[in-house]
Short mmCIF file of C-alpha atoms and ligand atoms in Angstrom, two decimals:
data_model
loop_
_atom_site.label_atom_id
_atom_site.label_comp_id
_atom_site.label_asym_id
_atom_site.label_seq_id
_atom_site.Cartn_x
_atom_site.Cartn_y
_atom_site.Cartn_z
CA MET A 1 -49.05 -21.49 -17.36
CA GLU A 2 -48.89 -18.09 -19.04
CA THR A 3 -47.20 -15.40 -16.93
CA VAL A 4 -48.56 -11.90 -17.49
CA ILE A 5 -46.95 -8.63 -16.39
CA LEU A 6 -49.42 -5.88 -15.49
CA LYS A 7 -48.70 -2.37 -14.27
CA PRO A 8 -51.13 -0.64 -11.89
CA LEU A 9 -52.18 2.81 -13.09
CA ASP A 10 -52.82 4.14 -9.66
CA PHE A 11 -51.97 2.43 -6.39
CA SER A 12 -55.46 2.59 -4.96
CA GLU A 13 -57.73 -0.26 -4.02
CA ASN A 14 -59.82 0.42 -7.15
CA ASP A 15 -57.01 -0.25 -9.56
CA PRO A 16 -57.90 -3.21 -11.84
CA VAL A 17 -54.40 -4.73 -11.61
CA ILE A 18 -54.41 -4.60 -7.84
CA LYS A 19 -57.88 -6.16 -7.82
CA GLU A 20 -56.69 -8.95 -10.14
CA ALA A 21 -53.72 -9.62 -7.86
CA VAL A 22 -56.03 -9.83 -4.84
CA LYS A 23 -58.41 -12.18 -6.64
CA LEU A 24 -55.56 -14.57 -7.49
CA LEU A 25 -54.12 -14.42 -3.95
CA LYS A 26 -57.55 -15.13 -2.44
CA ASN A 27 -57.73 -18.19 -4.75
CA GLY A 28 -54.43 -19.51 -3.34
CA GLU A 29 -52.31 -18.50 -6.34
CA ILE A 30 -48.83 -16.96 -6.36
CA VAL A 31 -48.43 -13.30 -7.44
CA ALA A 32 -45.07 -11.53 -7.73
CA ILE A 33 -45.27 -8.09 -6.11
CA PRO A 34 -42.94 -5.14 -5.84
CA THR A 35 -41.54 -4.03 -2.48
CA GLU A 36 -39.00 -1.32 -1.66
CA THR A 37 -36.27 -3.93 -1.21
CA VAL A 38 -36.68 -6.62 -3.90
CA TYR A 39 -39.61 -8.24 -5.67
CA GLY A 40 -41.45 -10.86 -3.59
CA LEU A 41 -43.32 -14.03 -4.54
CA ALA A 42 -46.49 -13.59 -2.51
CA VAL A 43 -49.14 -16.05 -1.30
CA ASN A 44 -51.70 -16.18 1.48
CA GLY A 45 -49.49 -16.75 4.54
CA TYR A 46 -52.28 -18.59 6.37
CA SER A 47 -52.74 -21.19 3.62
CA PRO A 48 -50.48 -24.26 3.84
CA SER A 49 -51.32 -25.33 0.28
CA ALA A 50 -50.56 -21.88 -1.17
CA VAL A 51 -47.31 -21.66 0.80
CA LYS A 52 -46.20 -25.08 -0.46
CA LYS A 53 -46.43 -23.77 -4.04
CA ILE A 54 -43.80 -21.15 -3.21
CA TYR A 55 -41.25 -23.74 -2.13
CA LYS A 56 -41.90 -25.66 -5.33
CA VAL A 57 -41.51 -22.77 -7.81
CA LYS A 58 -38.45 -21.40 -6.05
CA GLY A 59 -36.82 -24.80 -5.47
CA ARG A 60 -36.39 -23.65 -1.87
CA PRO A 61 -35.50 -26.01 1.00
CA SER A 62 -38.64 -26.45 3.16
CA ASP A 63 -36.76 -25.66 6.37
CA ASN A 64 -36.03 -22.10 5.21
CA PRO A 65 -38.94 -20.06 6.65
CA LEU A 66 -40.79 -17.19 4.98
CA ILE A 67 -41.44 -13.58 6.01
CA LEU A 68 -45.06 -12.52 6.61
CA HIS A 69 -45.85 -9.08 5.14
CA ILE A 70 -48.44 -6.95 6.89
CA ASP A 71 -50.08 -3.61 6.12
CA LYS A 72 -50.86 -2.40 9.62
CA ILE A 73 -49.91 -3.06 13.22
CA ASP A 74 -53.24 -4.83 13.97
CA MET A 75 -52.11 -7.65 11.75
CA LEU A 76 -48.92 -8.03 13.80
CA TYR A 77 -50.97 -8.88 16.89
CA LYS A 78 -52.82 -11.61 14.93
CA ILE A 79 -49.62 -13.48 14.11
CA ALA A 80 -47.13 -12.71 16.90
CA ASN A 81 -47.20 -13.31 20.65
CA ASN A 82 -45.32 -11.76 23.58
CA ILE A 83 -44.04 -8.91 21.45
CA PRO A 84 -41.23 -7.18 23.36
CA ASP A 85 -41.40 -3.40 23.82
CA ILE A 86 -38.25 -2.93 21.79
CA ALA A 87 -39.97 -4.58 18.78
CA LEU A 88 -42.86 -2.15 19.05
CA THR A 89 -40.42 0.76 19.29
CA LEU A 90 -38.62 -0.42 16.16
CA ALA A 91 -41.92 -1.02 14.33
CA ASN A 92 -42.97 2.50 15.18
CA ARG A 93 -39.72 3.97 13.87
CA PHE A 94 -38.95 1.80 10.84
CA TRP A 95 -42.27 0.49 9.48
CA PRO A 96 -43.30 0.64 6.75
CA GLY A 97 -39.71 -0.12 5.76
CA PRO A 98 -36.92 -2.66 5.24
CA LEU A 99 -36.88 -4.21 8.72
CA THR A 100 -37.97 -7.80 9.44
CA MET A 101 -38.43 -8.86 13.06
CA ILE A 102 -38.38 -12.45 14.32
CA LEU A 103 -41.05 -12.85 17.01
CA PRO A 104 -42.78 -15.66 18.90
CA LYS A 105 -45.61 -16.90 16.68
CA LYS A 106 -49.30 -17.53 17.23
CA ASP A 107 -50.97 -20.82 16.19
CA ILE A 108 -52.65 -19.20 13.19
CA VAL A 109 -49.27 -19.24 11.38
CA PRO A 110 -49.01 -22.69 9.74
CA ARG A 111 -45.80 -24.68 10.02
CA GLU A 112 -45.40 -24.55 6.23
CA THR A 113 -44.86 -20.77 6.51
CA ASN A 114 -42.24 -20.70 9.24
CA GLY A 115 -40.44 -23.99 8.71
CA GLY A 116 -41.88 -25.47 11.90
CA LEU A 117 -40.08 -22.97 14.18
CA ASN A 118 -41.84 -21.36 17.16
CA THR A 119 -41.11 -17.93 15.71
CA VAL A 120 -42.36 -15.95 12.76
CA ALA A 121 -40.64 -13.27 10.65
CA VAL A 122 -42.75 -10.13 10.07
CA ARG A 123 -42.33 -6.93 8.11
CA MET A 124 -44.42 -4.05 6.75
CA PRO A 125 -43.11 -3.17 3.27
CA ASP A 126 -42.77 0.48 2.22
CA ASN A 127 -44.52 0.13 -1.14
CA ASP A 128 -47.98 1.46 -1.91
CA ILE A 129 -48.84 -1.37 -4.31
CA ALA A 130 -47.84 -4.06 -1.80
CA LEU A 131 -49.68 -2.30 1.05
CA SER A 132 -52.91 -1.96 -1.00
CA ILE A 133 -52.81 -5.61 -1.98
CA ILE A 134 -52.30 -6.80 1.61
CA LYS A 135 -55.08 -4.49 2.85
CA LEU A 136 -57.57 -5.82 0.29
CA CYS A 137 -56.56 -9.44 0.97
CA GLY A 138 -57.07 -9.06 4.73
CA PHE A 139 -54.40 -11.67 5.42
CA PRO A 140 -50.60 -11.41 5.65
CA LEU A 141 -48.64 -12.31 2.54
CA ALA A 142 -45.85 -14.86 2.89
CA ALA A 143 -43.27 -13.62 0.39
CA PRO A 144 -39.70 -14.68 -0.20
CA SER A 145 -37.62 -12.88 -2.82
CA ALA A 146 -38.99 -13.72 -6.31
CA ASN A 147 -35.87 -15.44 -7.64
CA VAL A 148 -35.15 -19.12 -8.14
CA SER A 149 -33.45 -20.28 -4.93
CA GLY A 150 -29.73 -19.46 -4.98
CA SER A 151 -29.78 -16.86 -7.78
CA PRO A 152 -29.56 -13.08 -7.27
CA SER A 153 -32.77 -11.50 -5.89
CA PRO A 154 -34.87 -9.64 -8.47
CA THR A 155 -34.99 -5.85 -8.43
CA SER A 156 -36.98 -5.40 -11.63
CA VAL A 157 -39.85 -7.07 -13.48
CA LYS A 158 -37.39 -8.30 -16.09
CA HIS A 159 -35.51 -10.32 -13.45
CA VAL A 160 -38.72 -11.80 -12.02
CA PHE A 161 -39.90 -12.78 -15.53
CA SER A 162 -36.59 -14.45 -16.33
CA ASP A 163 -36.83 -16.68 -13.21
CA MET A 164 -40.61 -17.19 -13.02
CA ASN A 165 -41.92 -17.21 -16.59
CA GLY A 166 -44.42 -20.06 -16.97
CA LYS A 167 -44.49 -20.77 -13.23
CA ILE A 168 -46.77 -18.06 -11.85
CA PRO A 169 -49.86 -16.31 -13.32
CA LEU A 170 -49.09 -12.66 -12.56
CA ILE A 171 -46.20 -10.25 -11.99
CA VAL A 172 -47.29 -6.81 -10.76
CA ASP A 173 -45.00 -4.16 -12.24
CA GLY A 174 -43.87 -1.61 -9.66
CA GLU A 175 -40.75 -0.44 -11.50
CA GLU A 176 -37.25 -0.80 -10.11
CA CYS A 177 -36.89 -1.48 -6.37
CA GLU A 178 -35.44 1.43 -4.41
CA CYS A 179 -33.20 -0.42 -1.92
CA GLY A 180 -32.05 -3.32 -4.07
CA VAL A 181 -31.05 -5.58 -1.14
CA GLU A 182 -33.44 -7.51 1.07
CA SER A 183 -34.64 -6.26 4.45
CA THR A 184 -32.58 -6.22 7.61
CA VAL A 185 -33.60 -9.27 9.65
CA VAL A 186 -33.36 -8.99 13.47
CA THR A 187 -34.15 -11.08 16.49
CA PHE A 188 -34.27 -10.09 20.19
CA ASN A 189 -32.61 -11.73 23.18
CA ALA A 190 -33.84 -11.85 26.75
CA ASP A 191 -32.11 -8.53 27.56
CA ASN A 192 -33.93 -6.81 24.69
CA MET A 193 -30.71 -6.63 22.71
CA VAL A 194 -31.18 -6.58 18.96
CA CYS A 195 -29.29 -9.22 16.99
CA VAL A 196 -28.88 -8.63 13.26
CA LEU A 197 -29.16 -11.93 11.35
CA ARG A 198 -29.17 -10.35 7.88
CA PRO A 199 -27.97 -6.77 7.31
CA GLY A 200 -30.02 -4.40 5.12
CA ALA A 201 -30.94 -0.77 4.66
CA VAL A 202 -31.87 -0.39 8.32
CA THR A 203 -28.29 -0.30 9.56
CA GLU A 204 -26.53 -1.11 12.83
CA VAL A 205 -26.13 2.62 13.53
CA MET A 206 -29.84 3.27 12.95
CA LEU A 207 -30.86 0.40 15.26
CA SER A 208 -28.36 1.35 17.98
CA GLU A 209 -30.29 4.55 18.65
CA PHE A 210 -32.86 2.30 20.31
CA ALA A 211 -31.00 -0.71 21.75
CA LYS A 212 -27.69 -2.46 22.06
CA VAL A 213 -27.02 -4.17 18.73
CA ILE A 214 -25.13 -7.41 18.07
CA ILE A 215 -24.15 -8.57 14.57
CA ASP A 216 -24.62 -12.33 14.29
CA ASP A 217 -21.47 -14.32 13.37
CA ALA A 218 -23.15 -15.66 10.24
CA VAL A 219 -23.33 -12.15 8.73
CA LEU A 220 -19.61 -12.15 7.91
CA ASN A 221 -18.52 -15.75 8.34
CA LYS A 222 -19.19 -19.01 6.58
CA PRO A 223 -21.60 -21.02 8.76
CA LEU A 224 -20.23 -24.32 10.04
CA SER A 225 -22.05 -27.15 8.34
CA ASN A 226 -23.09 -28.75 11.66
CA ALA A 227 -24.20 -25.54 13.39
CA ALA A 228 -27.85 -24.72 13.90
CA PRO A 229 -28.03 -21.13 12.62
CA LEU A 230 -30.39 -18.54 14.06
CA SER A 231 -31.59 -17.83 10.53
CA PRO A 232 -31.81 -20.94 8.33
CA GLY A 233 -31.39 -18.82 5.16
CA THR A 234 -27.76 -18.14 6.04
CA MET A 235 -26.89 -21.81 5.42
CA TYR A 236 -27.35 -21.85 1.70
CA ARG A 237 -25.16 -20.52 -1.12
CA HIS A 238 -26.99 -17.46 -2.24
CA TYR A 239 -27.29 -14.58 -4.62
CA ALA A 240 -24.91 -16.25 -7.06
CA PRO A 241 -24.72 -15.63 -10.79
CA LYS A 242 -23.50 -18.47 -13.03
CA ALA A 243 -20.13 -16.73 -13.16
CA GLU A 244 -17.64 -17.68 -10.47
CA VAL A 245 -17.27 -14.76 -8.08
CA ALA A 246 -14.06 -13.84 -6.25
CA ILE A 247 -13.99 -10.92 -3.81
CA VAL A 248 -10.80 -8.86 -3.87
CA GLU A 249 -10.34 -6.90 -0.67
CA THR A 250 -7.90 -3.98 -0.69
CA ASP A 251 -7.74 -0.26 0.04
CA ASP A 252 -5.28 0.24 -2.78
CA ASP A 253 -6.71 1.05 -6.23
CA GLU A 254 -3.39 0.29 -7.94
CA ALA A 255 -3.01 -3.06 -6.22
CA PHE A 256 -6.51 -4.05 -7.36
CA ASN A 257 -5.80 -3.01 -10.94
CA ARG A 258 -2.47 -4.84 -10.98
CA TYR A 259 -4.10 -7.98 -9.60
CA VAL A 260 -6.93 -8.15 -12.15
CA ASN A 261 -4.70 -7.20 -15.06
CA MET A 262 -2.52 -10.20 -14.23
CA LYS A 263 -5.45 -12.42 -15.06
CA GLY A 264 -4.96 -11.67 -18.77
CA ASN A 265 -7.79 -12.78 -21.07
CA ASP A 266 -9.72 -14.24 -18.17
CA CYS A 267 -10.08 -10.87 -16.55
CA PHE A 268 -13.49 -9.43 -15.79
CA ALA A 269 -14.01 -7.04 -12.89
CA LEU A 270 -16.91 -5.48 -10.99
CA VAL A 271 -15.73 -2.18 -9.57
CA TYR A 272 -16.83 1.15 -8.13
CA ASN A 273 -17.38 4.15 -10.36
CA GLY A 274 -14.19 5.92 -11.20
CA ILE A 275 -11.72 3.18 -10.22
CA ASN A 276 -11.46 1.31 -13.48
CA PRO A 277 -8.81 -1.26 -14.32
CA PRO A 278 -7.22 -0.07 -17.59
CA ASP A 279 -6.58 -3.45 -19.26
CA CYS A 280 -9.57 -5.46 -18.19
CA ASP A 281 -13.28 -5.57 -19.01
CA TYR A 282 -15.43 -4.39 -16.16
CA LEU A 283 -18.88 -3.30 -14.96
CA THR A 284 -19.36 -0.70 -12.28
CA TYR A 285 -21.78 -1.07 -9.38
CA GLY A 286 -21.83 2.40 -7.90
CA GLU A 287 -19.87 4.67 -5.60
CA SER A 288 -21.94 5.07 -2.44
CA GLY A 289 -23.25 2.24 -0.32
CA SER A 290 -26.87 2.87 -1.30
CA GLU A 291 -25.99 2.98 -5.02
CA GLN A 292 -24.08 -0.28 -4.64
CA ALA A 293 -27.03 -1.88 -2.84
CA LYS A 294 -29.43 -0.75 -5.54
CA ASN A 295 -27.23 -2.05 -8.39
CA LEU A 296 -25.63 -5.18 -6.96
CA PHE A 297 -28.13 -7.88 -8.00
CA LYS A 298 -28.75 -6.23 -11.38
CA LYS A 299 -25.02 -6.26 -12.12
CA LEU A 300 -24.63 -9.88 -10.98
CA ARG A 301 -27.36 -10.82 -13.48
CA GLU A 302 -25.71 -8.73 -16.20
CA LEU A 303 -22.51 -10.78 -15.80
CA ASP A 304 -24.45 -13.86 -16.91
CA GLU A 305 -25.96 -12.03 -19.87
CA ILE A 306 -22.41 -11.13 -20.96
CA GLY A 307 -21.29 -14.73 -20.35
CA VAL A 308 -18.49 -13.96 -17.87
CA ASN A 309 -16.70 -17.04 -16.43
CA THR A 310 -14.98 -15.46 -13.43
CA VAL A 311 -15.55 -12.02 -11.99
CA TYR A 312 -13.20 -10.24 -9.56
CA VAL A 313 -15.27 -7.92 -7.39
CA ARG A 314 -13.73 -4.96 -5.61
CA ALA A 315 -15.01 -5.45 -2.05
CA PRO A 316 -17.26 -2.65 -0.80
CA SER A 317 -16.89 -0.83 2.49
CA LYS A 318 -18.60 -2.65 5.35
CA ASN A 319 -20.01 0.58 6.83
CA GLY A 320 -23.73 1.34 6.89
CA ILE A 321 -25.65 -0.38 4.13
CA GLY A 322 -22.24 -1.50 2.78
CA LEU A 323 -22.41 -4.37 5.31
CA ALA A 324 -25.50 -5.68 3.44
CA VAL A 325 -23.71 -5.42 0.09
CA TYR A 326 -20.63 -7.20 1.49
CA ASN A 327 -22.79 -9.88 3.13
CA ARG A 328 -24.51 -10.70 -0.20
CA LEU A 329 -21.23 -10.64 -2.16
CA ILE A 330 -19.36 -13.04 0.12
CA ARG A 331 -22.28 -15.49 -0.28
CA ALA A 332 -22.28 -15.04 -4.06
CA ALA A 333 -18.54 -15.83 -3.89
CA ASP A 334 -19.11 -18.81 -1.61
CA PHE A 335 -16.72 -17.02 0.82
CA LYS A 336 -13.83 -16.86 -1.67
CA ILE A 337 -11.99 -13.70 -0.56
CA ILE A 338 -8.58 -12.59 -1.88
CA ARG A 339 -6.91 -10.09 0.47
CA LEU A 340 -4.21 -7.92 -1.15
O1 TXA B 401 -36.75 -7.65 1.77
C1 TXA B 401 -37.12 -8.81 2.02
O2 TXA B 401 -37.01 -9.27 3.17
C2 TXA B 401 -37.69 -9.63 0.86
C3 TXA B 401 -38.99 -8.91 0.42
C4 TXA B 401 -39.73 -9.71 -0.65
O3 TXA B 401 -39.81 -8.66 1.50
N1 TXA B 401 -37.97 -10.97 1.30
C5 TXA B 401 -36.96 -11.86 1.51
O4 TXA B 401 -37.39 -13.11 1.83
O5 TXA B 401 -35.79 -11.59 1.38
P1 TXA B 401 -36.43 -14.40 1.79
O6 TXA B 401 -37.34 -15.54 2.01
O7 TXA B 401 -35.65 -14.39 0.55
O8 TXA B 401 -35.50 -14.23 3.07
C6 TXA B 401 -36.04 -14.35 4.35
C7 TXA B 401 -34.95 -14.58 5.36
C8 TXA B 401 -34.30 -15.93 5.20
O9 TXA B 401 -32.91 -15.80 5.42
C9 TXA B 401 -34.95 -16.74 6.30
O10 TXA B 401 -34.13 -17.82 6.73
C10 TXA B 401 -35.14 -15.71 7.38
O11 TXA B 401 -35.48 -14.53 6.68
N2 TXA B 401 -36.26 -16.07 8.28
C11 TXA B 401 -37.57 -16.16 7.98
N3 TXA B 401 -38.28 -16.55 9.07
C12 TXA B 401 -37.40 -16.75 10.07
C13 TXA B 401 -37.52 -17.18 11.43
N4 TXA B 401 -38.69 -17.48 11.97
N5 TXA B 401 -36.38 -17.26 12.16
C14 TXA B 401 -35.18 -16.95 11.63
N6 TXA B 401 -35.02 -16.53 10.34
C15 TXA B 401 -36.12 -16.45 9.58
MG1 MG B 402 -34.18 -14.72 -0.86
#
């Protein structure tokens, strides 16, 4: 299959690229689309046969459910049941935006989409191209990140092409993703508390304006192999480049530099701006949390282009969006953390 990359000229419903994407999606094909977080591999979320194609091209375990992407609140009521008030409050505040909510599902959602659970994950992306496509389709788009399962999520068309060339007919070019890490995934308990299953750009502090917030254990800890996780995606090794990743956690710039320099020829580091080990090759991934989030997956892919064997990553702060960056990094490192 030939994979073409097309860039919409305007983001309206009359744009020929958007129309082509809609035509393919209505025919049950996969189209890669931009969102504000990462690129998604979209299909008709109501179509079991279309959804099955996603699992095949990604090499994704079939028990790892997909997020349904909607363009307006009406669509939420078609797919979710018994929506708690707190979910509506959060939708009102954070949609369109990088927040995914796990809600009781309606029968219209096929088991192929949600891994046979009785819940469904829903979000409204903050991207005009994605919103126009969903609106014209008239159905929600099931869309995981557009990477091969296990590799870093794609934040540019180049990344999508490198993972999906020959496997899908169309990649819609929406330039580089703003956030760079996937959406915050939350669930609600009986007391209307919000539980964060995957941290993202909608942070704990932002959510706690509206409800009591709990951070699920799996956000910072390796899941036990026999545990049934709240979010199946947390079970798998994720976001990993081919290079072996080791996280180095320390507040001390000098200690970090001494540690990586000891590695001699093997040394390659991923660091913040301005804190550069003098005797070691390195890439930087940004100073602030939002810069780090935007750059992280791009830099992990660059390590493979360079051919790095082992990379020592200076651990980011866990505050704000930093928690999302840290959460992705410890998975890329398969929880290998060196504390100095
Ligand atoms: O930002 C994003 O969320 C991107 C863009 C494309 O929207 N999508 C994304 O999808 O990251 P994916 O499939 O890579 O990650 C979805 C996560 C997985 O960890 C999955 O296990 C979890 O959401 N999830 C989906 N449905 C769920 C459900 N019903 N219950 C619990 N977790 C669920
Ligand atoms: Mg993913």
